PDB file of C-alpha atoms in Angstrom:
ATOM      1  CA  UNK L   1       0.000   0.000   0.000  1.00 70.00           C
ATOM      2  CA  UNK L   2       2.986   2.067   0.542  1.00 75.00           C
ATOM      3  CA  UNK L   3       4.652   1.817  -2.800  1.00 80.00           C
ATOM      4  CA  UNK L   4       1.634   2.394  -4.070  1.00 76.00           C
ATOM      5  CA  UNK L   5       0.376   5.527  -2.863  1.00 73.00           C
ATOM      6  CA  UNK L   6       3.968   6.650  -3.905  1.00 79.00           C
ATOM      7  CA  UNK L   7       5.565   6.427   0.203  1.00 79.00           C
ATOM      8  CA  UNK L   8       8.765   4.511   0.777  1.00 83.00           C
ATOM      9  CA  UNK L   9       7.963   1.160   2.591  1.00 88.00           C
ATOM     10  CA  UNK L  10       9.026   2.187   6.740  1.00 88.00           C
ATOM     11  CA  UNK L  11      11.445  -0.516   7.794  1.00 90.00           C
ATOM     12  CA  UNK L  12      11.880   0.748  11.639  1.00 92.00           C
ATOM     13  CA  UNK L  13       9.742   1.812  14.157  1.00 89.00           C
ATOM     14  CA  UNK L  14      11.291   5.605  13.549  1.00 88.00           C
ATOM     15  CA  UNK L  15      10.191   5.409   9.863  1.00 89.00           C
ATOM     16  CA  UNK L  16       6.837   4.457  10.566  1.00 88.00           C
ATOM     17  CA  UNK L  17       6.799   7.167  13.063  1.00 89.00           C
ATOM     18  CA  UNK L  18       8.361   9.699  10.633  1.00 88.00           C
ATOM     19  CA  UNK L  19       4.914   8.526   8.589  1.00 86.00           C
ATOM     20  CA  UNK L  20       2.337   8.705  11.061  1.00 87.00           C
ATOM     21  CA  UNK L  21       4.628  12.713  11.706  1.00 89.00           C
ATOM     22  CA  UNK L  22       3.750  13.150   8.009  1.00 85.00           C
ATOM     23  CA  UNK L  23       0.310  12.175   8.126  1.00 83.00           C
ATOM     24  CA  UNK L  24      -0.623  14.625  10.738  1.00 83.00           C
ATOM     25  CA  UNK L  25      -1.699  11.160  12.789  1.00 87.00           C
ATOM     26  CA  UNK L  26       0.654  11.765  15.743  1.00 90.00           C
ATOM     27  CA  UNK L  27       2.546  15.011  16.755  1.00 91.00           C
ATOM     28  CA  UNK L  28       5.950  15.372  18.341  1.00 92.00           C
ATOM     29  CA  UNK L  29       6.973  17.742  20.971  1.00 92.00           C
ATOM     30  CA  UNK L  30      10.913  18.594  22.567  1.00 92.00           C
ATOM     31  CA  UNK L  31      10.425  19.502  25.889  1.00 91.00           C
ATOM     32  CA  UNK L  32      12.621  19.578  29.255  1.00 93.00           C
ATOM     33  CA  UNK L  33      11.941  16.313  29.979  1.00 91.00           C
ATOM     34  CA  UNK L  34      11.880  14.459  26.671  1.00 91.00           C
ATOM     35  CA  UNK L  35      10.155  13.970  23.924  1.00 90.00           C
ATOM     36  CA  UNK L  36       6.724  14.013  24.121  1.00 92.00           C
ATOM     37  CA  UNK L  37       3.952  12.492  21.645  1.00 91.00           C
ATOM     38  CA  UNK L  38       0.429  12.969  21.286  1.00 91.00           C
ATOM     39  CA  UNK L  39      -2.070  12.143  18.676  1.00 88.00           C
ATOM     40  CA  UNK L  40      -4.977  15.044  17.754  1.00 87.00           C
ATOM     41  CA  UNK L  41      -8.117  14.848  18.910  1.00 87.00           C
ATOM     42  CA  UNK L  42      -9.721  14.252  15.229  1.00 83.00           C
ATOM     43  CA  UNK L  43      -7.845  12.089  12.879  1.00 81.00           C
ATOM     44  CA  UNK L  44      -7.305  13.389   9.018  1.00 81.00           C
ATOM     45  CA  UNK L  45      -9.363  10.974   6.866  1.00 80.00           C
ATOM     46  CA  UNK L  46      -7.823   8.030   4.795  1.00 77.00           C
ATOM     47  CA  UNK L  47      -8.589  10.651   1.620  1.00 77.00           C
ATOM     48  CA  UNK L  48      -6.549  13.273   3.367  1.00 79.00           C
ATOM     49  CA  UNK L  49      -4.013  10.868   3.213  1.00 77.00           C
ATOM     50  CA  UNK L  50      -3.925   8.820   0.541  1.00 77.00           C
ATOM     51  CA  UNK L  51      -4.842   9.075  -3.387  1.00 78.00           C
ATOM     52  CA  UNK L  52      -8.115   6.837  -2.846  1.00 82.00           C
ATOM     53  CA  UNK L  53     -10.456   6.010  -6.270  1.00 85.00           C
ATOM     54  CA  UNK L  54     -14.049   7.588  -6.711  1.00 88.00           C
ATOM     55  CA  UNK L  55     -15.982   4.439  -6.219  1.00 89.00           C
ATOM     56  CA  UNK L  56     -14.081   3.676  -2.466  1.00 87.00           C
ATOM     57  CA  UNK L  57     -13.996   7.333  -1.767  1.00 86.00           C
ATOM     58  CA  UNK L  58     -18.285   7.147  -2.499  1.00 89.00           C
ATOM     59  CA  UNK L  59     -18.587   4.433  -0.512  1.00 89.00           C
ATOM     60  CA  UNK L  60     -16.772   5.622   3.013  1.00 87.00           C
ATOM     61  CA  UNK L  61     -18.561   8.757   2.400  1.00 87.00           C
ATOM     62  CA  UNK L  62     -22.172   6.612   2.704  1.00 89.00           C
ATOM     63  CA  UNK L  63     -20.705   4.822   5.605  1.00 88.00           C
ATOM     64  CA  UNK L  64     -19.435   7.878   7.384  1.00 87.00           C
ATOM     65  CA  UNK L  65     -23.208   9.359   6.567  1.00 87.00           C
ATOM     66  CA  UNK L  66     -25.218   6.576   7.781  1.00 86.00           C
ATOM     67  CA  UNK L  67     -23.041   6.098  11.258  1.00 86.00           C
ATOM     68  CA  UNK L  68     -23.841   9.467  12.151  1.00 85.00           C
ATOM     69  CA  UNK L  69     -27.582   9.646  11.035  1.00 86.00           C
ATOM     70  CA  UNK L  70     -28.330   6.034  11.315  1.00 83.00           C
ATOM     71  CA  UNK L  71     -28.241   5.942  15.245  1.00 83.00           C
ATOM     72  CA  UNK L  72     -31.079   9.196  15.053  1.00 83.00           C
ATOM     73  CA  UNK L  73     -32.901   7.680  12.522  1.00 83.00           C
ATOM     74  CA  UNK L  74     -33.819   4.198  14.934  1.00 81.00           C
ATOM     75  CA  UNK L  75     -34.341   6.615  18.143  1.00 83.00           C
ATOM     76  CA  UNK L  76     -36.524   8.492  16.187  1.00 83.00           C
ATOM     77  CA  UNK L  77     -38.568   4.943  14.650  1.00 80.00           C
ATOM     78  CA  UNK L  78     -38.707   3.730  18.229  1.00 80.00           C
ATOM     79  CA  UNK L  79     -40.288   7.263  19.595  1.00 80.00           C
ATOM     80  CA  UNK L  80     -42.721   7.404  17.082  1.00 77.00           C
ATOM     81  CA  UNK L  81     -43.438   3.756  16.957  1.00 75.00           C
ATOM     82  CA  UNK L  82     -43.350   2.456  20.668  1.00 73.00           C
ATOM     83  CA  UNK L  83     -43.756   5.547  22.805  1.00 71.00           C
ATOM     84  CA  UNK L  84     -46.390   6.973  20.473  1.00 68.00           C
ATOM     85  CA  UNK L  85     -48.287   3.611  19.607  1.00 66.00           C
ATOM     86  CA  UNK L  86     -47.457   3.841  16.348  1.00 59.00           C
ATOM     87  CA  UNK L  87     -49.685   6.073  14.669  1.00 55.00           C
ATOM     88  CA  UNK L  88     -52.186   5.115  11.977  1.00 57.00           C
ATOM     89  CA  UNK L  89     -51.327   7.494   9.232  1.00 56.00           C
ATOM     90  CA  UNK L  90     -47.645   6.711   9.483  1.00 52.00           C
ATOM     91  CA  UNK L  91     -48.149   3.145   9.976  1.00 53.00           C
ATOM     92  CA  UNK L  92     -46.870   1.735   6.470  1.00 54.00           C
ATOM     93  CA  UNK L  93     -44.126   3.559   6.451  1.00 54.00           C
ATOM     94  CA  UNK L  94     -42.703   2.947   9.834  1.00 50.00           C
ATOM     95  CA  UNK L  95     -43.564  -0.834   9.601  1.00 54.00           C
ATOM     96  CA  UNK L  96     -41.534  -1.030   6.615  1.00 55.00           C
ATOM     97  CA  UNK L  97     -38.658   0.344   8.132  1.00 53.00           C
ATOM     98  CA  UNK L  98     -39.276  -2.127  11.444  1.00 53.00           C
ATOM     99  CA  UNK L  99     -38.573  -5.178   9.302  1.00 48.00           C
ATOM    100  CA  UNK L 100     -35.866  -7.207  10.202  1.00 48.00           C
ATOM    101  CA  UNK L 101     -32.895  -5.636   8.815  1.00 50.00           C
ATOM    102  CA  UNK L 102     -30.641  -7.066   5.713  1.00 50.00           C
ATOM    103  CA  UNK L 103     -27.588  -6.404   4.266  1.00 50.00           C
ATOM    104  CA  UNK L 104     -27.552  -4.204   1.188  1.00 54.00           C
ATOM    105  CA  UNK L 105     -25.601  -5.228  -1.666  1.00 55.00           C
ATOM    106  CA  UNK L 106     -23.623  -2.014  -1.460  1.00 57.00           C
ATOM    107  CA  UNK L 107     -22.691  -1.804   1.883  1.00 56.00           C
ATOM    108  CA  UNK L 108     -20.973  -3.758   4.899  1.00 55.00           C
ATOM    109  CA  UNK L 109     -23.856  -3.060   7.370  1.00 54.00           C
ATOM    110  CA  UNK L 110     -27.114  -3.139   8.224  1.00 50.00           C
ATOM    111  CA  UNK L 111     -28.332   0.664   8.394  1.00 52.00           C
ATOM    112  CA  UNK L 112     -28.707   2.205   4.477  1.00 54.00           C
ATOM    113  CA  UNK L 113     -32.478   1.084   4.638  1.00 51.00           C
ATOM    114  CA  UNK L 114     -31.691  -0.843   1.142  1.00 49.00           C
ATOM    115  CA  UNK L 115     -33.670  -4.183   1.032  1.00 43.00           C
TER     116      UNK L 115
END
């Protein structure tokens, strides 16, 4: 994966720490006692970092999206479904999305809604 997103192959533990220095993925600090590392907060994403194709880049992007939405979306199902007795005039559409989940074609899990 190195050689091919262009990088020299690390070999020791500095090069691979010279990488992650590179990558923004760790920071390095001189101070009176040594050298201290940390590692941000928020990490850069793998496109940040790396030449990544359309199609892979498309498809994080959808995973990234449902993670953060999916988790609303089913609090939001449950509310209107169990705590509200499911109400009549939604009723089709919220059964449909109660149905036992299955995995899309173009994703790894279970929350794009995809049947």
């Amino acid at each position: 994966m190195f050689t091919a997103a262009g990088f020299p192959v690390p070999t020791t533990v500095r090069d691979v720490s010279e990488h992650y220095l590179m990558w923004g993925l760790a920071r390095r600090e001189e101070t009176p006692d040594g050298t201290r590392w940390s590692v941000p907060a928020a990490l850069p994403l793998p496109g940040d970092l790396l030449p990544l194709d359309a199609d892979l880049t498309k498809r994080l992007e959808w995973i990234r999206w449902t993670t953060r939405t999916g988790p609303l979306v089913n609090g939001l199902i449950e509310y209107l479904v169990d705590d509200l007795g499911e109400p009549q005039r939604y009723s089709p559409f919220w059964t449909a999305w109660r149905l036992p989940p299955r995995r899309c074609r173009r994703c790894p899990h279970r929350l794009c809604g995809t049947r």
